[in-house]
Amino acid sequence: MLLRDLVAQYGPLLVFANVLAAAIGLPVPAMPTLVLFGAMSAMHPAMIGSQLVTVVALSVLGALIGDTVWYLAGRRFGGTTLKTICRLSLSRDSCVKKTERFFGRYGVRVLAVARFIPGLSLVSVPMAGAFGTRYRTFVGYDALGAALWTIVGLVIGVMFYRQIDWLFAGAGQLGRVALLVAVAVLAVYAAVRWMRRRALIRQLASARVGVDELDAMLRDTSAPVVLDVRSPEHRKLDPFTIPGAQFADERQIGDIVARYPFSQKFVVYCSCPNEFTAALMAKRLLDAGFTDALALRGGLDAWRDTGRQLTSLVEDMPAANDPVAGLHKPA
């Protein structure tokens, strides 16, 4: 098998390159390489086992180099970097929102476990930069997380080296068939994820309102309630809101049901790709019994791009680790 031969021949350098590429964001998962190296170190302790410490050090170094690139990008460009990363994800409509909540709850400490949660590491690293985390603190937690992740991968390989050797022996007999099957499985998985996401977006696409329409609606006597469903962490990065908007959490529909009659109109906005969170919130409002709930097409960025007025939240910004309970009016 090609990967097995590469590990045997290049060992630590391959791990370094693989981890660095994964940290930068290339679609080359590094955990299989670590597991395989651990298995081969158990099978060949004299030749490969002696390189384990070197592998851990190079893996951490590769992770730090790649993560530093994203940390500096987050520090320099803030939320723009997060949106760029989300466009690389199969779950890009929700990955930033989930990571913001993790980061808001645990702070930079999340980096110690981020690599164990798919998608969390790539977003939490630039988020640490965007929130102004000191580089020394960032390096400490990021290095700890990379070391733990590397050691876990190696230990798994050592523990299950017999099973891994059996799998590679069987795959070696199948030759190209095994490779084609693996590629086909990955392709089907990616295609299913993409199709499910597109289907959900199409389902939510009709419930939209444009910026000009919202502006006209707000001037009417029966103006809608505008809901800002960005996370507190995102509002800290972009401390502006549409005038009169109220903060809401799409997980707490009950608070809105208790506060408003079902005849109340709503316009919901966020700052995520495809207005996914806002559209999902609008759908949940309709499912709860409200008769009129729409997502703002383009979100806050679209409102800002037209030069319309924004309300600053700088003077009364909620803490990043405060839970959002119910609805809150911006200052």
C-alpha positions as a Markdown table, in Angstrom:
| # | Residue | x | y | z |
|---|---|---|---|---|
| 1 | Met | 0.0 | 0.0 | 0.0 |
| 2 | Leu | 1.3 | 3.4 | -0.9 |
| 3 | Leu | 0.6 | 5.1 | 2.5 |
| 4 | Arg | 2.3 | 2.3 | 4.3 |
| 5 | Asp | 5.3 | 2.5 | 2.1 |
| 6 | Leu | 5.6 | 6.2 | 2.5 |
| 7 | Val | 5.4 | 6.0 | 6.3 |
| 8 | Ala | 8.1 | 3.3 | 6.3 |
| 9 | Gln | 10.3 | 5.3 | 4.1 |
| 10 | Tyr | 9.9 | 8.9 | 5.2 |
| 11 | Gly | 8.3 | 8.5 | 8.7 |
| 12 | Pro | 8.4 | 11.7 | 10.7 |
| 13 | Leu | 8.8 | 14.0 | 7.7 |
| 14 | Leu | 5.6 | 12.6 | 6.2 |
| 15 | Val | 3.7 | 13.1 | 9.4 |
| 16 | Phe | 5.0 | 16.7 | 9.6 |
| 17 | Ala | 3.9 | 17.4 | 6.0 |
| 18 | Asn | 0.5 | 15.8 | 6.5 |
| 19 | Val | -0.3 | 17.6 | 9.7 |
| 20 | Leu | 0.9 | 20.9 | 8.2 |
| 21 | Ala | -1.3 | 20.4 | 5.2 |
| 22 | Ala | -4.3 | 19.5 | 7.3 |
| 23 | Ala | -3.8 | 22.5 | 9.6 |
| 24 | Ile | -3.7 | 24.9 | 6.6 |
| 25 | Gly | -7.0 | 23.5 | 5.5 |
| 26 | Leu | -6.2 | 21.0 | 2.7 |
| 27 | Pro | -8.5 | 18.0 | 2.5 |
| 28 | Val | -5.8 | 15.6 | 3.7 |
| 29 | Pro | -6.7 | 14.1 | 7.1 |
| 30 | Ala | -3.7 | 13.4 | 9.2 |
| 31 | Met | -5.1 | 11.1 | 11.8 |
| 32 | Pro | -4.9 | 8.0 | 9.6 |
| 33 | Thr | -1.2 | 8.7 | 9.1 |
| 34 | Leu | -0.6 | 9.0 | 12.8 |
| 35 | Val | -2.6 | 5.7 | 13.5 |
| 36 | Leu | -0.6 | 3.9 | 10.8 |
| 37 | Phe | 2.7 | 5.2 | 12.2 |
| 38 | Gly | 1.7 | 4.0 | 15.7 |
| 39 | Ala | 0.9 | 0.6 | 14.3 |
| 40 | Met | 4.1 | 0.3 | 12.4 |
| 41 | Ser | 6.1 | 1.4 | 15.4 |
| 42 | Ala | 4.6 | -1.5 | 17.3 |
| 43 | Met | 5.4 | -3.9 | 14.4 |
| 44 | His | 8.9 | -2.6 | 14.0 |
| 45 | Pro | 10.0 | -1.1 | 17.4 |
| 46 | Ala | 13.7 | -1.0 | 16.6 |
| 47 | Met | 13.4 | 0.7 | 13.2 |
| 48 | Ile | 10.3 | 2.9 | 13.6 |
| 49 | Gly | 9.4 | 2.8 | 17.3 |
| 50 | Ser | 12.5 | 4.9 | 18.2 |
| 51 | Gln | 11.1 | 7.8 | 16.2 |
| 52 | Leu | 7.9 | 8.3 | 18.2 |
| 53 | Val | 9.2 | 11.3 | 20.2 |
| 54 | Thr | 10.4 | 12.9 | 17.0 |
| 55 | Val | 7.0 | 12.3 | 15.4 |
| 56 | Val | 5.2 | 14.0 | 18.2 |
| 57 | Ala | 7.5 | 17.0 | 18.1 |
| 58 | Leu | 7.2 | 17.4 | 14.3 |
| 59 | Ser | 3.4 | 16.9 | 14.4 |
| 60 | Val | 3.0 | 19.6 | 17.0 |
| 61 | Leu | 5.4 | 21.9 | 15.0 |
| 62 | Gly | 3.4 | 21.3 | 11.8 |
| 63 | Ala | 0.1 | 22.0 | 13.5 |
| 64 | Leu | 1.5 | 25.2 | 15.1 |
| 65 | Ile | 2.8 | 26.5 | 11.7 |
| 66 | Gly | -0.4 | 25.9 | 9.9 |
| 67 | Asp | -2.6 | 27.2 | 12.7 |
| 68 | Thr | -0.5 | 30.3 | 13.1 |
| 69 | Val | -1.3 | 31.2 | 9.5 |
| 70 | Trp | -5.0 | 31.1 | 10.3 |
| 71 | Tyr | -4.5 | 32.8 | 13.7 |
| 72 | Leu | -2.8 | 35.7 | 12.0 |
| 73 | Ala | -5.5 | 35.9 | 9.3 |
| 74 | Gly | -8.2 | 36.0 | 12.0 |
| 75 | Arg | -6.3 | 38.7 | 13.9 |
| 76 | Arg | -6.0 | 40.7 | 10.7 |
| 77 | Phe | -9.3 | 40.2 | 9.0 |
| 78 | Gly | -11.6 | 39.0 | 11.8 |
| 79 | Gly | -15.0 | 37.7 | 10.7 |
| 80 | Thr | -14.1 | 37.8 | 7.0 |
| 81 | Thr | -11.6 | 34.9 | 7.6 |
| 82 | Leu | -14.3 | 32.9 | 9.3 |
| 83 | Lys | -16.6 | 33.3 | 6.4 |
| 84 | Thr | -13.8 | 32.2 | 4.0 |
| 85 | Ile | -13.2 | 29.1 | 6.1 |
| 86 | Cys | -16.9 | 28.2 | 6.2 |
| 87 | Arg | -17.0 | 28.2 | 2.4 |
| 88 | Leu | -14.5 | 25.3 | 2.5 |
| 89 | Ser | -16.7 | 23.2 | 4.7 |
| 90 | Leu | -19.5 | 20.8 | 3.7 |
| 91 | Ser | -21.4 | 22.2 | 6.7 |
| 92 | Arg | -20.4 | 25.8 | 6.1 |
| 93 | Asp | -23.8 | 27.2 | 6.9 |
| 94 | Ser | -23.6 | 26.3 | 10.5 |
| 95 | Cys | -19.9 | 25.6 | 11.3 |
| 96 | Val | -19.1 | 29.1 | 12.4 |
| 97 | Lys | -22.2 | 29.5 | 14.6 |
| 98 | Lys | -21.4 | 26.2 | 16.4 |
| 99 | Thr | -17.8 | 27.1 | 16.9 |
| 100 | Glu | -18.7 | 30.6 | 18.2 |
| 101 | Arg | -20.8 | 29.0 | 20.9 |
| 102 | Phe | -18.0 | 26.6 | 21.8 |
| 103 | Phe | -15.5 | 29.5 | 22.0 |
| 104 | Gly | -17.9 | 31.7 | 23.9 |
| 105 | Arg | -18.4 | 29.0 | 26.5 |
| 106 | Tyr | -14.8 | 27.8 | 26.9 |
| 107 | Gly | -12.7 | 30.5 | 25.5 |
| 108 | Val | -9.2 | 29.7 | 24.1 |
| 109 | Arg | -9.2 | 26.5 | 26.1 |
| 110 | Val | -11.3 | 24.9 | 23.4 |
| 111 | Leu | -8.1 | 24.6 | 21.3 |
| 112 | Ala | -6.9 | 21.8 | 23.7 |
| 113 | Val | -9.7 | 19.6 | 22.3 |
| 114 | Ala | -10.7 | 21.2 | 19.0 |
| 115 | Arg | -8.8 | 18.7 | 16.9 |
| 116 | Phe | -11.0 | 15.9 | 18.2 |
| 117 | Ile | -14.2 | 17.5 | 17.0 |
| 118 | Pro | -14.6 | 17.7 | 13.2 |
| 119 | Gly | -14.6 | 21.2 | 11.8 |
| 120 | Leu | -14.0 | 22.9 | 15.2 |
| 121 | Ser | -10.2 | 23.2 | 14.9 |
| 122 | Leu | -10.2 | 25.0 | 11.6 |
| 123 | Val | -12.7 | 27.6 | 12.7 |
| 124 | Ser | -11.6 | 28.0 | 16.4 |
| 125 | Val | -8.0 | 28.9 | 15.4 |
| 126 | Pro | -8.8 | 32.1 | 13.4 |
| 127 | Met | -11.5 | 32.9 | 16.0 |
| 128 | Ala | -8.8 | 33.0 | 18.7 |
| 129 | Gly | -7.0 | 35.6 | 16.5 |
| 130 | Ala | -10.2 | 37.5 | 15.8 |
| 131 | Phe | -11.0 | 37.8 | 19.5 |
| 132 | Gly | -7.5 | 39.1 | 20.3 |
| 133 | Thr | -6.1 | 36.1 | 22.1 |
| 134 | Arg | -2.5 | 36.7 | 23.0 |
| 135 | Tyr | -0.2 | 34.7 | 20.7 |
| 136 | Arg | 1.6 | 33.1 | 23.7 |
| 137 | Thr | -1.7 | 31.9 | 25.1 |
| 138 | Phe | -2.8 | 30.7 | 21.7 |
| 139 | Val | 0.4 | 28.7 | 21.2 |
| 140 | Gly | 0.2 | 27.1 | 24.6 |
| 141 | Tyr | -3.3 | 25.7 | 24.2 |
| 142 | Asp | -2.8 | 24.9 | 20.5 |
| 143 | Ala | 0.4 | 23.0 | 21.2 |
| 144 | Leu | -1.3 | 21.1 | 24.0 |
| 145 | Gly | -4.2 | 20.2 | 21.8 |
| 146 | Ala | -1.9 | 19.1 | 19.0 |
| 147 | Ala | 0.2 | 17.0 | 21.3 |
| 148 | Leu | -2.8 | 15.2 | 22.8 |
| 149 | Trp | -4.3 | 14.6 | 19.4 |
| 150 | Thr | -1.0 | 13.2 | 18.1 |
| 151 | Ile | -0.5 | 10.9 | 21.1 |
| 152 | Val | -4.0 | 9.6 | 20.8 |
| 153 | Gly | -3.5 | 8.7 | 17.2 |
| 154 | Leu | -0.3 | 7.0 | 17.9 |
| 155 | Val | -1.7 | 5.1 | 20.8 |
| 156 | Ile | -4.6 | 3.9 | 18.8 |
| 157 | Gly | -2.2 | 2.6 | 16.2 |
| 158 | Val | -0.1 | 0.8 | 18.8 |
| 159 | Met | -3.2 | -0.8 | 20.5 |
| 160 | Phe | -4.7 | -2.1 | 17.3 |
| 161 | Tyr | -1.6 | -2.8 | 15.2 |
| 162 | Arg | -2.6 | -6.4 | 14.5 |
| 163 | Gln | -6.0 | -5.4 | 13.1 |
| 164 | Ile | -4.4 | -2.6 | 11.1 |
| 165 | Asp | -1.8 | -5.0 | 9.7 |
| 166 | Trp | -4.6 | -7.4 | 8.8 |
| 167 | Leu | -6.5 | -4.7 | 7.0 |
| 168 | Phe | -3.5 | -3.6 | 5.0 |
| 169 | Ala | -2.6 | -7.2 | 4.1 |
| 170 | Gly | -6.1 | -7.7 | 2.8 |
| 171 | Ala | -6.1 | -4.4 | 1.0 |
| 172 | Gly | -2.7 | -5.3 | -0.5 |
| 173 | Gln | -4.2 | -8.4 | -2.0 |
| 174 | Leu | -7.1 | -6.5 | -3.5 |
| 175 | Gly | -4.7 | -3.9 | -4.9 |
| 176 | Arg | -6.4 | -1.1 | -6.9 |
| 177 | Val | -9.8 | -2.4 | -6.1 |
| 178 | Ala | -9.4 | -1.4 | -2.4 |
| 179 | Leu | -8.2 | 2.1 | -3.4 |
| 180 | Leu | -11.1 | 2.5 | -5.8 |
| 181 | Val | -13.6 | 1.4 | -3.2 |
| 182 | Ala | -12.2 | 3.9 | -0.6 |
| 183 | Val | -12.3 | 6.7 | -3.1 |
| 184 | Ala | -15.9 | 5.8 | -4.1 |
| 185 | Val | -17.0 | 5.7 | -0.5 |
| 186 | Leu | -15.5 | 9.2 | 0.2 |
| 187 | Ala | -17.1 | 10.5 | -3.0 |
| 188 | Val | -20.5 | 9.2 | -2.1 |
| 189 | Tyr | -20.3 | 10.6 | 1.4 |
| 190 | Ala | -19.3 | 14.1 | 0.1 |
| 191 | Ala | -22.1 | 13.9 | -2.6 |
| 192 | Val | -24.7 | 13.0 | -0.1 |
| 193 | Arg | -23.7 | 15.7 | 2.3 |
| 194 | Trp | -23.8 | 18.3 | -0.5 |
| 195 | Met | -27.1 | 17.1 | -1.9 |
| 196 | Arg | -28.7 | 17.2 | 1.6 |
| 197 | Arg | -27.4 | 20.7 | 2.1 |
| 198 | Arg | -28.6 | 21.9 | -1.3 |
| 199 | Ala | -32.1 | 20.4 | -0.6 |
| 200 | Leu | -32.4 | 22.2 | 2.7 |
| 201 | Ile | -31.3 | 25.5 | 1.2 |
| 202 | Arg | -33.8 | 25.2 | -1.6 |
| 203 | Gln | -36.5 | 24.4 | 1.0 |
| 204 | Leu | -35.6 | 27.6 | 2.9 |
| 205 | Ala | -34.9 | 29.8 | -0.1 |
| 206 | Ser | -38.4 | 31.1 | -0.7 |
| 207 | Ala | -38.7 | 32.8 | 2.7 |
| 208 | Arg | -36.6 | 35.9 | 1.9 |
| 209 | Val | -37.1 | 39.6 | 1.9 |
| 210 | Gly | -34.7 | 42.2 | 0.4 |
| 211 | Val | -33.1 | 45.2 | 2.1 |
| 212 | Asp | -35.3 | 47.7 | 0.3 |
| 213 | Glu | -38.4 | 45.8 | 1.2 |
| 214 | Leu | -37.4 | 45.7 | 4.8 |
| 215 | Asp | -36.7 | 49.4 | 4.8 |
| 216 | Ala | -40.1 | 50.1 | 3.5 |
| 217 | Met | -41.7 | 47.7 | 6.0 |
| 218 | Leu | -40.0 | 49.4 | 8.9 |
| 219 | Arg | -41.6 | 52.7 | 7.8 |
| 220 | Asp | -45.0 | 51.2 | 7.9 |
| 221 | Thr | -47.3 | 51.4 | 10.9 |
| 222 | Ser | -47.4 | 47.6 | 11.1 |
| 223 | Ala | -43.6 | 47.2 | 11.1 |
| 224 | Pro | -42.2 | 43.8 | 11.7 |
| 225 | Val | -40.0 | 42.8 | 14.6 |
| 226 | Val | -36.5 | 42.5 | 13.4 |
| 227 | Leu | -34.5 | 39.6 | 15.1 |
| 228 | Asp | -30.7 | 39.4 | 15.2 |
| 229 | Val | -29.9 | 35.8 | 15.6 |
| 230 | Arg | -26.1 | 36.2 | 15.5 |
| 231 | Ser | -24.3 | 34.7 | 18.5 |
| 232 | Pro | -23.0 | 37.0 | 21.2 |
| 233 | Glu | -19.5 | 36.1 | 20.1 |
| 234 | His | -20.2 | 37.2 | 16.5 |
| 235 | Arg | -21.8 | 40.4 | 17.7 |
| 236 | Lys | -18.5 | 41.1 | 19.6 |
| 237 | Leu | -16.6 | 40.7 | 16.3 |
| 238 | Asp | -19.1 | 42.9 | 14.4 |
| 239 | Pro | -20.7 | 45.2 | 17.1 |
| 240 | Phe | -23.4 | 46.7 | 14.9 |
| 241 | Thr | -27.1 | 45.9 | 14.4 |
| 242 | Ile | -30.0 | 47.1 | 12.3 |
| 243 | Pro | -31.8 | 49.9 | 14.3 |
| 244 | Gly | -34.5 | 48.5 | 16.5 |
| 245 | Ala | -33.4 | 44.9 | 16.1 |
| 246 | Gln | -33.8 | 42.5 | 19.0 |
| 247 | Phe | -31.4 | 39.7 | 19.9 |
| 248 | Ala | -32.8 | 36.2 | 19.7 |
| 249 | Asp | -31.6 | 32.6 | 19.8 |
| 250 | Glu | -33.0 | 30.1 | 17.3 |
| 251 | Arg | -32.9 | 27.4 | 20.0 |
| 252 | Gln | -35.3 | 29.4 | 22.3 |
| 253 | Ile | -38.4 | 29.8 | 20.2 |
| 254 | Gly | -40.5 | 29.5 | 23.4 |
| 255 | Asp | -39.4 | 32.9 | 24.6 |
| 256 | Ile | -40.7 | 34.5 | 21.4 |
| 257 | Val | -44.0 | 32.5 | 21.5 |
| 258 | Ala | -44.6 | 33.7 | 25.1 |
| 259 | Arg | -43.9 | 37.4 | 24.1 |
| 260 | Tyr | -45.7 | 37.9 | 20.8 |
| 261 | Pro | -49.1 | 37.1 | 19.3 |
| 262 | Phe | -49.0 | 34.7 | 16.4 |
| 263 | Ser | -50.1 | 37.5 | 14.1 |
| 264 | Gln | -46.8 | 39.3 | 14.7 |
| 265 | Lys | -44.6 | 39.8 | 11.6 |
| 266 | Phe | -40.8 | 39.0 | 11.9 |
| 267 | Val | -37.8 | 39.6 | 9.7 |
| 268 | Val | -34.7 | 37.6 | 10.8 |
| 269 | Tyr | -31.1 | 38.2 | 9.9 |
| 270 | Cys | -27.7 | 36.7 | 10.6 |
| 271 | Ser | -24.2 | 37.0 | 9.0 |
| 272 | Cys | -23.8 | 33.4 | 7.8 |
| 273 | Pro | -23.5 | 32.1 | 4.3 |
| 274 | Asn | -26.9 | 31.8 | 2.5 |
| 275 | Glu | -28.6 | 33.4 | 5.5 |
| 276 | Phe | -29.0 | 29.8 | 6.7 |
| 277 | Thr | -29.5 | 30.5 | 10.4 |
| 278 | Ala | -31.9 | 33.3 | 9.7 |
| 279 | Ala | -33.9 | 31.2 | 7.3 |
| 280 | Leu | -34.0 | 28.3 | 9.8 |
| 281 | Met | -35.2 | 30.6 | 12.5 |
| 282 | Ala | -37.9 | 31.9 | 10.2 |
| 283 | Lys | -39.0 | 28.4 | 9.5 |
| 284 | Arg | -39.1 | 27.5 | 13.2 |
| 285 | Leu | -41.2 | 30.6 | 13.8 |
| 286 | Leu | -43.7 | 29.5 | 11.2 |
| 287 | Asp | -43.7 | 26.0 | 12.6 |
| 288 | Ala | -44.5 | 27.4 | 16.0 |
| 289 | Gly | -47.6 | 29.1 | 14.7 |
| 290 | Phe | -46.6 | 32.5 | 13.5 |
| 291 | Thr | -48.0 | 33.5 | 10.2 |
| 292 | Asp | -45.3 | 35.8 | 8.8 |
| 293 | Ala | -41.6 | 35.3 | 9.2 |
| 294 | Leu | -38.9 | 36.0 | 6.6 |
| 295 | Ala | -35.1 | 36.0 | 6.5 |
| 296 | Leu | -33.3 | 39.1 | 5.3 |
| 297 | Arg | -31.6 | 38.3 | 2.0 |
| 298 | Gly | -27.8 | 39.0 | 2.4 |
| 299 | Gly | -28.2 | 39.5 | 6.2 |
| 300 | Leu | -26.5 | 42.4 | 8.0 |
| 301 | Asp | -23.8 | 42.7 | 5.3 |
| 302 | Ala | -26.5 | 43.5 | 2.7 |
| 303 | Trp | -28.0 | 46.2 | 4.9 |
| 304 | Arg | -24.6 | 47.7 | 5.6 |
| 305 | Asp | -23.6 | 47.6 | 1.9 |
| 306 | Thr | -26.5 | 49.9 | 1.0 |
| 307 | Gly | -25.2 | 52.5 | 3.4 |
| 308 | Arg | -28.2 | 52.4 | 5.7 |
| 309 | Gln | -28.0 | 53.3 | 9.4 |
| 310 | Leu | -26.6 | 50.9 | 11.9 |
| 311 | Thr | -26.7 | 50.9 | 15.7 |
| 312 | Ser | -23.4 | 50.4 | 17.5 |
| 313 | Leu | -23.3 | 47.9 | 20.3 |
| 314 | Val | -19.8 | 48.8 | 21.6 |
| 315 | Glu | -21.0 | 50.6 | 24.7 |
| 316 | Asp | -23.2 | 47.7 | 25.9 |
| 317 | Met | -21.7 | 44.5 | 24.5 |
| 318 | Pro | -22.7 | 41.3 | 26.3 |
| 319 | Ala | -19.9 | 39.2 | 27.5 |
| 320 | Ala | -18.8 | 36.4 | 25.1 |
| 321 | Asn | -19.4 | 33.7 | 27.7 |
| 322 | Asp | -22.9 | 34.9 | 28.8 |
| 323 | Pro | -25.7 | 32.7 | 27.6 |
| 324 | Val | -28.5 | 34.4 | 25.7 |
| 325 | Ala | -31.6 | 33.9 | 27.6 |
| 326 | Gly | -34.7 | 35.1 | 25.8 |
| 327 | Leu | -34.7 | 38.3 | 23.9 |
| 328 | His | -32.5 | 41.3 | 24.5 |
| 329 | Lys | -32.7 | 44.8 | 23.1 |
| 330 | Pro | -29.4 | 46.3 | 21.8 |
| 331 | Ala | -28.3 | 49.5 | 23.3 |
